[in-house]
mmCIF file of C-alpha atoms in Angstrom:
data_model
loop_
_atom_site.group_PDB
_atom_site.id
_atom_site.type_symbol
_atom_site.label_atom_id
_atom_site.label_comp_id
_atom_site.label_asym_id
_atom_site.label_seq_id
_atom_site.Cartn_x
_atom_site.Cartn_y
_atom_site.Cartn_z
ATOM 1 C CA MET A 1 -127.612 35.893 -29.462
ATOM 2 C CA HIS A 2 -130.181 38.894 -30.621
ATOM 3 C CA HIS A 3 -126.870 39.723 -32.932
ATOM 4 C CA SER A 4 -126.594 36.608 -33.739
ATOM 5 C CA LYS A 5 -129.501 35.796 -34.793
ATOM 6 C CA TRP A 6 -129.875 39.369 -37.423
ATOM 7 C CA THR A 7 -126.860 38.547 -38.870
ATOM 8 C CA SER A 8 -127.730 34.444 -39.915
ATOM 9 C CA LEU A 9 -130.522 36.294 -41.318
ATOM 10 C CA LEU A 10 -128.460 39.130 -43.105
ATOM 11 C CA PHE A 11 -126.030 36.394 -44.194
ATOM 12 C CA ALA A 12 -129.413 34.806 -45.596
ATOM 13 C CA LEU A 13 -131.085 37.648 -47.474
ATOM 14 C CA VAL A 14 -126.914 38.882 -49.265
ATOM 15 C CA VAL A 15 -127.205 34.389 -50.681
ATOM 16 C CA ILE A 16 -130.665 34.807 -51.689
ATOM 17 C CA LEU A 17 -129.202 38.448 -54.472
ATOM 18 C CA ILE A 18 -126.283 36.747 -55.319
ATOM 19 C CA VAL A 19 -127.562 33.599 -56.872
ATOM 20 C CA ASP A 20 -130.602 35.379 -57.935
ATOM 21 C CA ASN A 21 -128.303 37.455 -59.456
ATOM 22 C CA VAL A 22 -125.909 34.759 -61.238
ATOM 23 C CA HIS A 23 -129.771 33.017 -61.932
ATOM 24 C CA ARG A 24 -130.584 36.105 -64.027
ATOM 25 C CA ALA A 25 -126.988 35.727 -65.795
ATOM 26 C CA THR A 26 -127.380 32.988 -66.536
ATOM 27 C CA MET A 27 -130.921 33.517 -68.167
ATOM 28 C CA TRP A 28 -129.143 36.015 -70.163
ATOM 29 C CA GLU A 29 -126.102 34.404 -71.505
ATOM 30 C CA SER A 30 -128.386 31.076 -72.418
ATOM 31 C CA GLU A 31 -129.841 33.731 -74.462
ATOM 32 C CA ILE A 32 -126.994 34.725 -76.306
ATOM 33 C CA LEU A 33 -126.250 31.508 -76.266
ATOM 34 C CA ASN A 34 -129.203 30.301 -77.994
ATOM 35 C CA LYS A 35 -129.003 33.273 -80.916
ATOM 36 C CA ALA A 36 -124.590 31.947 -80.946
ATOM 37 C CA THR A 37 -125.268 27.843 -81.105
ATOM 38 C CA SER A 38 -125.809 27.597 -84.974
ATOM 39 C CA MET A 39 -122.667 28.342 -85.558
ATOM 40 C CA LYS A 40 -120.460 25.980 -87.615
ATOM 41 C CA TYR A 41 -117.448 26.784 -85.588
ATOM 42 C CA ASN A 42 -115.515 28.007 -83.079
ATOM 43 C CA CYS A 43 -117.572 31.211 -82.224
ATOM 44 C CA ALA A 44 -116.099 31.917 -79.040
ATOM 45 C CA PRO A 45 -118.602 30.577 -75.576
ATOM 46 C CA SER A 46 -115.674 31.561 -73.409
ATOM 47 C CA ASN A 47 -116.335 35.174 -74.114
ATOM 48 C CA ILE A 48 -120.321 34.645 -74.513
ATOM 49 C CA VAL A 49 -119.768 33.564 -70.428
ATOM 50 C CA SER A 50 -117.461 36.631 -69.623
ATOM 51 C CA MET A 51 -120.011 38.913 -70.939
ATOM 52 C CA ALA A 52 -122.662 37.366 -68.783
ATOM 53 C CA ALA A 53 -120.344 37.946 -66.038
ATOM 54 C CA THR A 54 -120.269 41.343 -66.618
ATOM 55 C CA TYR A 55 -124.027 41.817 -66.984
ATOM 56 C CA ALA A 56 -124.148 39.777 -63.777
ATOM 57 C CA VAL A 57 -121.813 42.169 -61.981
ATOM 58 C CA ASN A 58 -124.338 45.213 -63.169
ATOM 59 C CA GLN A 59 -126.968 43.710 -61.206
ATOM 60 C CA THR A 60 -125.280 43.002 -58.510
ATOM 61 C CA ALA A 61 -123.902 46.877 -57.723
ATOM 62 C CA LYS A 62 -127.740 47.324 -58.638
ATOM 63 C CA SER A 63 -129.361 44.943 -56.274
ATOM 64 C CA ASP A 64 -126.345 46.180 -54.067
ATOM 65 C CA PRO A 65 -126.176 50.172 -52.811
ATOM 66 C CA MET A 66 -122.802 50.318 -51.453
ATOM 67 C CA ALA A 67 -121.667 48.667 -54.638
ATOM 68 C CA LYS A 68 -120.224 51.106 -57.544
ATOM 69 C CA PRO A 69 -121.467 49.975 -60.666
ATOM 70 C CA LYS A 70 -119.457 48.565 -63.491
ATOM 71 C CA GLN A 71 -118.521 51.186 -66.286
ATOM 72 C CA ASN A 72 -117.912 50.259 -69.805
ATOM 73 C CA VAL A 73 -117.498 52.562 -73.144
ATOM 74 C CA VAL A 74 -118.821 51.271 -76.077
ATOM 75 C CA LEU A 75 -117.684 51.924 -79.275
ATOM 76 C CA LEU A 76 -120.405 51.457 -82.058
ATOM 77 C CA VAL A 77 -118.471 52.179 -85.335
ATOM 78 C CA GLY A 78 -120.682 51.281 -88.092
ATOM 79 C CA PRO A 79 -119.719 50.839 -90.515
ATOM 80 C CA HIS A 80 -120.983 53.518 -92.652
ATOM 81 C CA LYS A 81 -124.203 52.166 -93.785
ATOM 82 C CA THR A 82 -125.519 49.380 -92.338
ATOM 83 C CA GLY A 83 -128.501 51.180 -90.173
ATOM 84 C CA SER A 84 -125.492 53.538 -88.346
ATOM 85 C CA THR A 85 -127.231 57.041 -88.322
ATOM 86 C CA SER A 86 -130.425 55.396 -87.238
ATOM 87 C CA ILE A 87 -128.273 53.617 -84.608
ATOM 88 C CA GLN A 88 -127.152 57.101 -83.210
ATOM 89 C CA ALA A 89 -130.616 59.223 -83.242
ATOM 90 C CA ASN A 90 -132.768 55.997 -81.131
ATOM 91 C CA LEU A 91 -129.515 55.908 -78.841
ATOM 92 C CA PHE A 92 -129.601 59.707 -78.564
ATOM 93 C CA ASN A 93 -133.100 59.788 -77.877
ATOM 94 C CA TRP A 94 -132.842 56.901 -75.284
ATOM 95 C CA LEU A 95 -129.927 57.450 -73.564
ATOM 96 C CA HIS A 96 -130.925 61.970 -73.090
ATOM 97 C CA ASP A 97 -134.594 60.819 -72.194
ATOM 98 C CA HIS A 98 -134.641 60.509 -68.425
ATOM 99 C CA THR A 99 -138.095 58.885 -68.516
ATOM 100 C CA HIS A 100 -137.566 56.386 -70.791
ATOM 101 C CA PRO A 101 -138.513 52.714 -69.867
ATOM 102 C CA SER A 102 -135.703 52.438 -70.958
ATOM 103 C CA LYS A 103 -133.871 53.888 -68.016
ATOM 104 C CA LEU A 104 -130.669 53.415 -70.528
ATOM 105 C CA SER A 105 -129.671 57.575 -69.095
ATOM 106 C CA GLN A 106 -129.586 56.573 -65.451
ATOM 107 C CA SER A 107 -126.723 54.405 -66.738
ATOM 108 C CA TRP A 108 -125.216 55.731 -69.948
ATOM 109 C CA ALA A 109 -123.773 58.960 -70.842
ATOM 110 C CA TRP A 110 -123.641 60.140 -74.667
ATOM 111 C CA PRO A 111 -120.975 62.581 -74.332
ATOM 112 C CA SER A 112 -121.739 65.996 -75.814
ATOM 113 C CA PRO A 113 -119.023 68.853 -74.908
ATOM 114 C CA PHE A 114 -120.795 72.298 -75.120
ATOM 115 C CA GLU A 115 -124.028 70.996 -75.035
ATOM 116 C CA GLY A 116 -126.345 73.966 -76.321
ATOM 117 C CA LEU A 117 -123.468 75.978 -77.649
ATOM 118 C CA LEU A 118 -123.205 74.442 -81.192
ATOM 119 C CA ASP A 119 -123.623 76.372 -84.398
ATOM 120 C CA ALA A 120 -125.897 76.171 -87.118
ATOM 121 C CA GLU A 121 -122.822 74.776 -89.551
ATOM 122 C CA CYS A 122 -123.674 71.587 -87.787
ATOM 123 C CA ASN A 123 -125.572 70.117 -91.494
ATOM 124 C CA ASP A 124 -123.985 66.523 -90.983
ATOM 125 C CA ILE A 125 -127.931 64.471 -90.755
ATOM 126 C CA SER A 126 -130.626 65.462 -92.695
ATOM 127 C CA TYR A 127 -133.788 65.062 -91.021
ATOM 128 C CA GLU A 128 -134.864 66.866 -87.898
ATOM 129 C CA GLN A 129 -132.519 65.820 -85.114
ATOM 130 C CA PRO A 130 -130.071 67.681 -82.779
ATOM 131 C CA LYS A 131 -127.076 68.827 -83.381
ATOM 132 C CA GLU A 132 -125.489 66.812 -80.963
ATOM 133 C CA LEU A 133 -125.310 63.579 -83.315
ATOM 134 C CA ALA A 134 -122.611 64.839 -85.485
ATOM 135 C CA ILE A 135 -120.706 66.579 -82.832
ATOM 136 C CA ILE A 136 -119.261 62.512 -82.154
ATOM 137 C CA TYR A 137 -118.927 62.294 -86.039
ATOM 138 C CA ARG A 138 -116.659 65.423 -86.090
ATOM 139 C CA TRP A 139 -114.398 63.811 -82.832
ATOM 140 C CA ALA A 140 -113.915 60.789 -84.882
ATOM 141 C CA ASN A 141 -112.951 62.596 -87.658
ATOM 142 C CA ALA A 142 -110.541 64.080 -85.227
ATOM 143 C CA MET A 143 -108.622 61.378 -84.867
ATOM 144 C CA LYS A 144 -107.327 61.303 -88.565
ATOM 145 C CA TRP A 145 -105.817 64.733 -88.345
ATOM 146 C CA ASP A 146 -102.599 65.373 -88.140
ATOM 147 C CA ASN A 147 -101.013 66.606 -84.937
ATOM 148 C CA ASP A 148 -98.494 68.855 -86.922
ATOM 149 C CA LYS A 149 -101.686 70.454 -88.392
ATOM 150 C CA GLU A 150 -101.977 74.047 -86.556
ATOM 151 C CA THR A 151 -105.654 75.413 -85.932
ATOM 152 C CA ILE A 152 -108.844 73.717 -87.160
ATOM 153 C CA VAL A 153 -112.430 75.440 -88.029
ATOM 154 C CA ILE A 154 -114.465 73.544 -85.896
ATOM 155 C CA LYS A 155 -118.120 73.198 -87.266
ATOM 156 C CA CYS A 156 -121.433 71.876 -84.655
ATOM 157 C CA MET A 157 -118.510 73.860 -81.806
ATOM 158 C CA VAL A 158 -118.491 77.458 -80.453
ATOM 159 C CA PHE A 159 -117.717 79.475 -77.997
ATOM 160 C CA PRO A 160 -120.312 82.073 -76.691
ATOM 161 C CA ASN A 161 -117.602 84.888 -78.209
ATOM 162 C CA GLY A 162 -117.955 83.488 -82.122
ATOM 163 C CA THR A 163 -114.129 81.405 -81.469
ATOM 164 C CA GLN A 164 -113.446 78.691 -83.529
ATOM 165 C CA ILE A 165 -110.328 77.903 -84.106
ATOM 166 C CA TYR A 166 -108.321 75.521 -81.900
ATOM 167 C CA SER A 167 -105.000 73.171 -82.149
ATOM 168 C CA VAL A 168 -105.880 69.506 -82.305
ATOM 169 C CA ASP A 169 -104.782 68.615 -79.495
ATOM 170 C CA GLN A 170 -107.203 71.420 -78.002
ATOM 171 C CA TYR A 171 -109.809 70.732 -79.714
ATOM 172 C CA LEU A 172 -109.687 66.659 -79.029
ATOM 173 C CA ALA A 173 -109.349 68.349 -75.333
ATOM 174 C CA PHE A 174 -112.727 69.340 -75.263
ATOM 175 C CA TYR A 175 -114.167 65.513 -75.592
ATOM 176 C CA GLU A 176 -111.908 63.858 -73.501
ATOM 177 C CA LYS A 177 -112.801 66.679 -70.635
ATOM 178 C CA GLU A 178 -116.021 65.614 -71.668
ATOM 179 C CA PHE A 179 -115.579 61.806 -71.634
ATOM 180 C CA HIS A 180 -113.623 62.122 -68.157
ATOM 181 C CA ARG A 181 -116.457 64.008 -66.184
ATOM 182 C CA GLN A 182 -118.979 61.974 -67.261
ATOM 183 C CA TRP A 183 -117.063 58.725 -66.349
ATOM 184 C CA VAL A 184 -116.387 59.940 -62.438
ATOM 185 C CA ASP A 185 -119.841 61.149 -62.100
ATOM 186 C CA GLY A 186 -120.770 56.844 -62.972
ATOM 187 C CA ARG A 187 -121.935 56.472 -66.181
ATOM 188 C CA GLY A 188 -120.393 53.634 -68.761
ATOM 189 C CA LEU A 189 -119.906 55.575 -72.046
ATOM 190 C CA VAL A 190 -121.678 55.570 -75.604
ATOM 191 C CA THR A 191 -119.674 57.299 -78.680
ATOM 192 C CA ALA A 192 -121.796 56.325 -81.625
ATOM 193 C CA SER A 193 -120.298 57.233 -85.109
ATOM 194 C CA GLU A 194 -119.170 55.287 -88.720
ATOM 195 C CA ALA A 195 -116.587 57.930 -89.193
ATOM 196 C CA LEU A 196 -114.738 55.470 -86.771
ATOM 197 C CA ASP A 197 -114.892 52.707 -89.176
ATOM 198 C CA MET A 198 -111.617 54.040 -91.228
ATOM 199 C CA ILE A 199 -110.126 52.270 -88.333
ATOM 200 C CA GLY A 200 -109.784 49.729 -90.827
ATOM 201 C CA GLU A 201 -107.804 52.052 -93.149
ATOM 202 C CA SER A 202 -104.967 50.149 -93.445
ATOM 203 C CA LYS A 203 -103.060 52.731 -93.364
ATOM 204 C CA LYS A 204 -103.711 55.242 -90.824
ATOM 205 C CA GLY A 205 -106.252 52.635 -89.264
ATOM 206 C CA SER A 206 -103.998 51.440 -86.329
ATOM 207 C CA ARG A 207 -103.494 55.296 -85.587
ATOM 208 C CA VAL A 208 -106.779 56.346 -84.985
ATOM 209 C CA LEU A 209 -107.765 53.395 -82.923
ATOM 210 C CA LYS A 210 -104.479 54.319 -80.609
ATOM 211 C CA ARG A 211 -105.623 58.671 -80.231
ATOM 212 C CA VAL A 212 -108.920 57.123 -79.376
ATOM 213 C CA VAL A 213 -108.658 54.495 -76.483
ATOM 214 C CA ALA A 214 -105.808 57.567 -75.709
ATOM 215 C CA GLN A 215 -108.929 60.221 -75.399
ATOM 216 C CA LEU A 216 -110.699 57.380 -72.354
ATOM 217 C CA PRO A 217 -110.882 59.057 -68.871
ATOM 218 C CA TRP A 218 -108.689 56.253 -67.220
ATOM 219 C CA HIS A 219 -106.128 57.619 -69.500
ATOM 220 C CA SER A 220 -106.421 61.129 -68.787
ATOM 221 C CA ASN A 221 -104.577 63.944 -67.182
ATOM 222 C CA THR A 222 -107.495 65.309 -65.538
ATOM 223 C CA VAL A 223 -108.380 65.581 -61.455
ATOM 224 C CA PRO A 224 -109.583 63.320 -59.918
ATOM 225 C CA ALA A 225 -107.815 60.458 -61.546
ATOM 226 C CA ALA A 226 -110.540 57.447 -62.816
ATOM 227 C CA ASP A 227 -110.716 54.167 -62.219
ATOM 228 C CA GLY A 228 -111.001 51.750 -65.260
ATOM 229 C CA SER A 229 -108.832 50.262 -68.278
ATOM 230 C CA ASP A 230 -108.837 49.111 -71.748
ATOM 231 C CA SER A 231 -110.351 45.730 -70.799
ATOM 232 C CA ASP A 232 -113.745 48.304 -69.885
ATOM 233 C CA ILE A 233 -114.424 48.951 -73.716
ATOM 234 C CA THR A 234 -116.553 46.909 -75.840
ATOM 235 C CA ALA A 235 -116.480 47.876 -80.078
ATOM 236 C CA VAL A 236 -120.486 46.573 -81.774
ATOM 237 C CA VAL A 237 -119.781 46.430 -85.263
ATOM 238 C CA ALA A 238 -122.206 45.491 -87.773
ATOM 239 C CA TYR A 239 -122.156 43.045 -90.664
ATOM 240 C CA ARG A 240 -124.483 43.786 -93.681
ATOM 241 C CA SER A 241 -126.016 40.965 -95.920
ATOM 242 C CA PRO A 242 -126.281 40.766 -99.353
ATOM 243 C CA ARG A 243 -122.774 42.078 -99.298
ATOM 244 C CA SER A 244 -123.539 43.380 -102.912
ATOM 245 C CA LYS A 245 -126.182 45.723 -101.302
ATOM 246 C CA HIS A 246 -124.058 46.730 -98.931
ATOM 247 C CA LEU A 247 -121.494 48.625 -101.733
ATOM 248 C CA GLU A 248 -124.988 49.213 -103.385
ATOM 249 C CA SER A 249 -125.467 51.616 -100.606
ATOM 250 C CA LEU A 250 -122.504 53.188 -100.164
ATOM 251 C CA TRP A 251 -122.864 54.352 -103.951
ATOM 252 C CA HIS A 252 -126.432 55.471 -102.834
ATOM 253 C CA GLN A 253 -124.319 57.708 -99.999
ATOM 254 C CA CYS A 254 -122.294 59.286 -102.699
ATOM 255 C CA CYS A 255 -122.902 59.063 -105.778
ATOM 256 C CA MET A 256 -126.144 58.085 -107.015
ATOM 257 C CA ASP A 257 -126.380 62.113 -108.065
ATOM 258 C CA LYS A 258 -124.087 62.275 -110.013
ATOM 259 C CA GLU A 259 -122.983 58.650 -111.599
ATOM 260 C CA SER A 260 -124.419 55.278 -112.303
ATOM 261 C CA PHE A 261 -123.954 52.703 -110.126
ATOM 262 C CA GLU A 262 -122.020 50.751 -113.481
ATOM 263 C CA HIS A 263 -120.086 53.413 -113.429
ATOM 264 C CA TYR A 264 -119.421 54.040 -109.947
ATOM 265 C CA LEU A 265 -117.742 50.020 -109.838
ATOM 266 C CA ILE A 266 -116.497 50.115 -113.375
ATOM 267 C CA HIS A 267 -114.242 52.803 -112.176
ATOM 268 C CA LEU A 268 -112.944 51.873 -108.766
ATOM 269 C CA ASN A 269 -109.631 51.006 -109.533
ATOM 270 C CA ASP A 270 -109.542 54.573 -110.294
ATOM 271 C CA ARG A 271 -111.235 55.619 -107.021
ATOM 272 C CA SER A 272 -108.401 56.250 -104.309
ATOM 273 C CA TRP A 273 -110.671 57.132 -102.049
ATOM 274 C CA PHE A 274 -113.087 54.862 -102.145
ATOM 275 C CA PRO A 275 -114.054 53.247 -99.050
ATOM 276 C CA THR A 276 -113.245 49.702 -99.101
ATOM 277 C CA HIS A 277 -113.005 49.717 -94.599
ATOM 278 C CA SER A 278 -116.453 51.095 -94.859
ATOM 279 C CA LEU A 279 -117.562 47.884 -96.721
ATOM 280 C CA ASP A 280 -115.021 45.666 -95.130
ATOM 281 C CA SER A 281 -116.606 44.720 -91.508
ATOM 282 C CA LEU A 282 -114.517 42.015 -90.793
ATOM 283 C CA ASN A 283 -111.465 43.536 -91.447
ATOM 284 C CA LEU A 284 -112.706 46.467 -88.757
ATOM 285 C CA ALA A 285 -112.975 43.537 -86.126
ATOM 286 C CA ASN A 286 -110.681 42.243 -86.668
ATOM 287 C CA GLN A 287 -108.552 45.679 -85.930
ATOM 288 C CA PHE A 288 -110.104 46.582 -83.020
ATOM 289 C CA LEU A 289 -109.334 42.833 -81.804
ATOM 290 C CA LYS A 290 -105.666 42.879 -82.501
ATOM 291 C CA GLN A 291 -105.445 45.960 -80.176
ATOM 292 C CA GLY A 292 -107.245 43.384 -76.888
ATOM 293 C CA ILE A 293 -110.347 45.105 -77.366
ATOM 294 C CA LYS A 294 -113.137 43.397 -77.017
ATOM 295 C CA THR A 295 -115.586 43.273 -80.034
ATOM 296 C CA LEU A 296 -119.204 42.639 -80.455
ATOM 297 C CA LEU A 297 -120.024 41.996 -84.287
ATOM 298 C CA ILE A 298 -124.225 41.975 -84.856
ATOM 299 C CA ASP A 299 -125.361 39.952 -88.032
ATOM 300 C CA LEU A 300 -127.901 42.168 -89.534
ATOM 301 C CA ALA A 301 -129.291 39.287 -91.188
ATOM 302 C CA GLY A 302 -129.564 37.055 -87.724
ATOM 303 C CA VAL A 303 -131.346 40.737 -86.569
ATOM 304 C CA LEU A 304 -134.062 40.796 -89.630
ATOM 305 C CA VAL A 305 -134.625 36.878 -89.166
ATOM 306 C CA GLU A 306 -135.898 37.471 -85.304
ATOM 307 C CA GLY A 307 -138.149 40.557 -86.323
ATOM 308 C CA TYR A 308 -135.718 42.627 -84.431
ATOM 309 C CA ASP A 309 -134.269 46.062 -84.670
ATOM 310 C CA VAL A 310 -131.202 46.719 -84.025
ATOM 311 C CA SER A 311 -131.076 49.785 -82.417
ATOM 312 C CA ASN A 312 -133.485 47.938 -79.773
ATOM 313 C CA VAL A 313 -130.623 45.235 -79.961
ATOM 314 C CA ILE A 314 -128.118 47.273 -79.003
ATOM 315 C CA ALA A 315 -130.109 48.752 -75.762
ATOM 316 C CA CYS A 316 -131.306 45.401 -74.652
ATOM 317 C CA ASP A 317 -128.214 43.099 -75.461
ATOM 318 C CA VAL A 318 -125.129 45.051 -74.844
ATOM 319 C CA LEU A 319 -126.511 48.081 -73.130
ATOM 320 C CA GLY A 320 -128.494 46.374 -70.701
ATOM 321 C CA ALA A 321 -131.943 48.027 -70.674
ATOM 322 C CA ALA A 322 -134.928 46.566 -69.200
ATOM 323 C CA CYS A 323 -136.520 44.314 -72.388
ATOM 324 C CA THR A 324 -138.993 41.799 -73.569
ATOM 325 C CA THR A 325 -137.498 38.724 -75.130
ATOM 326 C CA GLU A 326 -139.386 40.413 -78.176
ATOM 327 C CA LYS A 327 -136.709 43.237 -77.780
ATOM 328 C CA ARG A 328 -139.184 45.861 -76.629
ATOM 329 C CA PHE A 329 -138.682 48.312 -73.456
ATOM 330 C CA MET A 330 -140.611 46.808 -70.703
ATOM 331 C CA GLY A 331 -143.120 49.611 -70.215
ATOM 332 C CA ALA A 332 -143.099 50.787 -74.023
ATOM 333 C CA LEU A 333 -143.719 48.099 -76.341
ATOM 334 C CA ASP A 334 -145.643 49.570 -78.674
ATOM 335 C CA GLU A 335 -142.322 52.384 -79.116
ATOM 336 C CA LYS A 336 -141.485 52.004 -82.993
ATOM 337 C CA PRO A 337 -137.432 53.328 -83.325
ATOM 338 C CA ILE A 338 -136.516 55.743 -85.474
ATOM 339 C CA ILE A 339 -134.919 54.501 -89.212
ATOM 340 C CA ALA A 340 -133.277 57.243 -90.812
ATOM 341 C CA ASN A 341 -131.533 57.548 -94.167
ATOM 342 C CA ALA A 342 -132.818 55.041 -96.147
ATOM 343 C CA LYS A 343 -131.910 55.370 -99.904
ATOM 344 C CA ASN A 344 -132.727 54.174 -102.848
ATOM 345 C CA LYS A 345 -132.564 54.433 -107.051
ATOM 346 C CA ASN A 346 -132.761 51.792 -109.621
ATOM 347 C CA HIS A 347 -129.541 50.599 -112.149
ATOM 348 C CA THR A 348 -128.613 48.338 -114.629
ATOM 349 C CA ILE A 349 -126.448 45.994 -112.318
ATOM 350 C CA THR A 350 -128.288 42.947 -113.341
ATOM 351 C CA LEU A 351 -129.291 40.008 -110.095
ATOM 352 C CA GLU A 352 -126.742 37.462 -111.722
ATOM 353 C CA GLN A 353 -123.963 40.250 -111.773
ATOM 354 C CA MET A 354 -124.496 41.097 -108.092
ATOM 355 C CA GLN A 355 -124.832 37.548 -106.714
ATOM 356 C CA GLN A 356 -121.462 37.391 -108.675
ATOM 357 C CA ILE A 357 -120.313 40.458 -106.481
ATOM 358 C CA ASP A 358 -121.714 38.648 -103.682
ATOM 359 C CA GLU A 359 -119.481 35.525 -104.404
ATOM 360 C CA VAL A 360 -115.933 37.485 -104.532
ATOM 361 C CA ILE A 361 -116.667 39.089 -101.144
ATOM 362 C CA GLU A 362 -117.476 36.147 -99.422
ATOM 363 C CA GLU A 363 -114.822 34.917 -100.719
ATOM 364 C CA TYR A 364 -112.451 37.398 -99.661
ATOM 365 C CA GLU A 365 -113.614 37.352 -95.955
ATOM 366 C CA CYS A 366 -113.087 33.928 -95.822
ATOM 367 C CA ASN A 367 -109.050 35.319 -94.490
ATOM 368 C CA PHE A 368 -111.046 36.190 -91.335
ATOM 369 C CA LEU A 369 -112.168 32.913 -91.037
ATOM 370 C CA THR A 370 -109.805 31.813 -88.138
ATOM 371 C CA MET A 371 -110.870 35.670 -86.362
ATOM 372 C CA LEU A 372 -114.064 34.328 -86.613
ATOM 373 C CA GLY A 373 -113.248 31.352 -83.487
ATOM 374 C CA HIS A 374 -111.392 34.924 -81.558
ATOM 375 C CA ARG A 375 -111.989 34.385 -77.618
ATOM 376 C CA SER A 376 -112.378 38.115 -77.458
ATOM 377 C CA LEU A 377 -115.131 37.628 -80.439
ATOM 378 C CA THR A 378 -118.545 37.490 -79.459
ATOM 379 C CA ILE A 379 -121.404 36.647 -82.768
ATOM 380 C CA LEU A 380 -124.876 37.692 -82.172
ATOM 381 C CA TYR A 381 -127.535 36.365 -84.501
ATOM 382 C CA PRO A 382 -125.949 34.650 -86.603
ATOM 383 C CA SER A 383 -127.252 34.227 -89.646
ATOM 384 C CA ALA A 384 -125.514 35.257 -92.525
ATOM 385 C CA LEU A 385 -121.901 34.208 -91.262
ATOM 386 C CA ASP A 386 -123.026 31.052 -90.494
ATOM 387 C CA LYS A 387 -123.166 31.044 -94.692
ATOM 388 C CA LEU A 388 -120.053 32.223 -94.694
ATOM 389 C CA VAL A 389 -118.617 29.563 -93.037
ATOM 390 C CA GLU A 390 -119.879 26.812 -94.726
ATOM 391 C CA LYS A 391 -118.838 28.973 -98.194
ATOM 392 C CA CYS A 392 -115.252 29.550 -96.505
ATOM 393 C CA GLU A 393 -114.840 25.366 -95.622
ATOM 394 C CA GLY A 394 -115.938 24.568 -98.650
ATOM 395 C CA LEU A 395 -113.247 26.002 -100.420
ATOM 396 C CA GLY A 396 -111.258 24.085 -99.105
ATOM 397 C CA ASP A 397 -106.902 24.784 -99.724
ATOM 398 C CA ARG A 398 -107.267 27.709 -102.344
ATOM 399 C CA ASP A 399 -105.319 30.887 -102.946
ATOM 400 C CA LEU A 400 -106.872 33.584 -100.936
ATOM 401 C CA PHE A 401 -106.713 37.344 -101.879
ATOM 402 C CA GLY A 402 -106.722 40.837 -100.569
ATOM 403 C CA VAL A 403 -108.812 43.210 -100.496
ATOM 404 C CA GLU A 404 -107.109 45.196 -103.955
ATOM 405 C CA ALA A 405 -108.003 41.997 -106.098
ATOM 406 C CA LEU A 406 -110.584 42.157 -104.910
ATOM 407 C CA LYS A 407 -111.841 45.621 -106.311
ATOM 408 C CA GLY A 408 -110.310 43.997 -109.340
ATOM 409 C CA LYS A 409 -112.473 41.168 -109.835
ATOM 410 C CA ILE A 410 -116.014 43.592 -108.561
ATOM 411 C CA VAL A 411 -115.177 46.125 -112.039
ATOM 412 C CA LYS A 412 -114.338 42.595 -114.015
ATOM 413 C CA ILE A 413 -118.077 42.284 -112.968
ATOM 414 C CA ALA A 414 -119.342 44.801 -113.750
ATOM 415 C CA LYS A 415 -117.798 45.507 -117.127
ATOM 416 C CA LYS A 416 -119.476 42.678 -118.357
ATOM 417 C CA SER A 417 -122.801 44.734 -118.149
ATOM 418 C CA ALA A 418 -120.760 47.732 -120.190
ATOM 419 C CA SER A 419 -119.683 44.861 -123.045
ATOM 420 C CA GLY A 420 -123.183 43.535 -123.245
ATOM 421 C CA SER A 421 -121.763 39.961 -122.544
#
């Protein structure tokens, strides 16, 4: 009888914990659904439920010390000029601060090989932040290097003896080893670099994505063997609007000190290096979905409407930090996230032309209308995307056009200013 009584009490306690975690997951799912219910199309509610289930697994693991926490790899892939530098700076700080109220460092790692052995050439960031930020950018860029390249000079990473020359495979092996080490220690991985938007490139994108996935712990030959699968990957893509402002910011980053915005636009077709993929958030999301990778699309306009900061949204909604409904950390309500790399410069492109550029970019994006209902896609804070869908549905059977035609249309709009018409 004594054992039976304690067995019954233990069983009751387990039921209470399970019900509590289901309730927590349901509340979290409801919050996400509230942000998605305004969609005028199928925004894959089944996937939102599956995300809530993952969250419930994490909560159950926390309530049961004997359970192994559910680990995930989160790829923050930009694209460029969608707040990526600020996001990286904030997450780096939160993941390295073991006293931060978010407690993100307990569950997540920012995998930086050779931390503390970084050289003076690591200058990819223009403000005072640790150089480990740029080391992930270097890793992302390495994905596009050809395997037949014999040696690489590595910026940002150096051994005490000054050695900096390795084969491509040796270089990437440093990262693979660090990913594996953090994973087998029980942490999820956060890799954040806008350089990963190259996955949207038509020529190298699919190869880059396959190399990224091949670096993850469960594909590694490193001992001990790591559990996990590609279903544990989530790609996070940001969608910025107005679309013309995203294009303008790309000019800010590369060229505003060398040429006018008008000249930049008129000569788009002359630039083989123009990073179309950095403007093309929906295509970028589509590349991950085509490879079977769960994808989160964050509508930055909707984040702004809610009055949130996108770094906090990622920490709270994606990484599961303890937050208020206003996306502030419990115990750090007054903390202000870093806002970095904001640039501005006047130009002669008129408001009417900017609106016309918006229209042609959005019309091009109607190519991805079906993708927005993909079962492995979750859209957070839809706002501009709601309007995009309404526009696309209103086009009827109009023929759509590709990215090269889009560039031609933008050039034509920009030339109106040059001709004075």
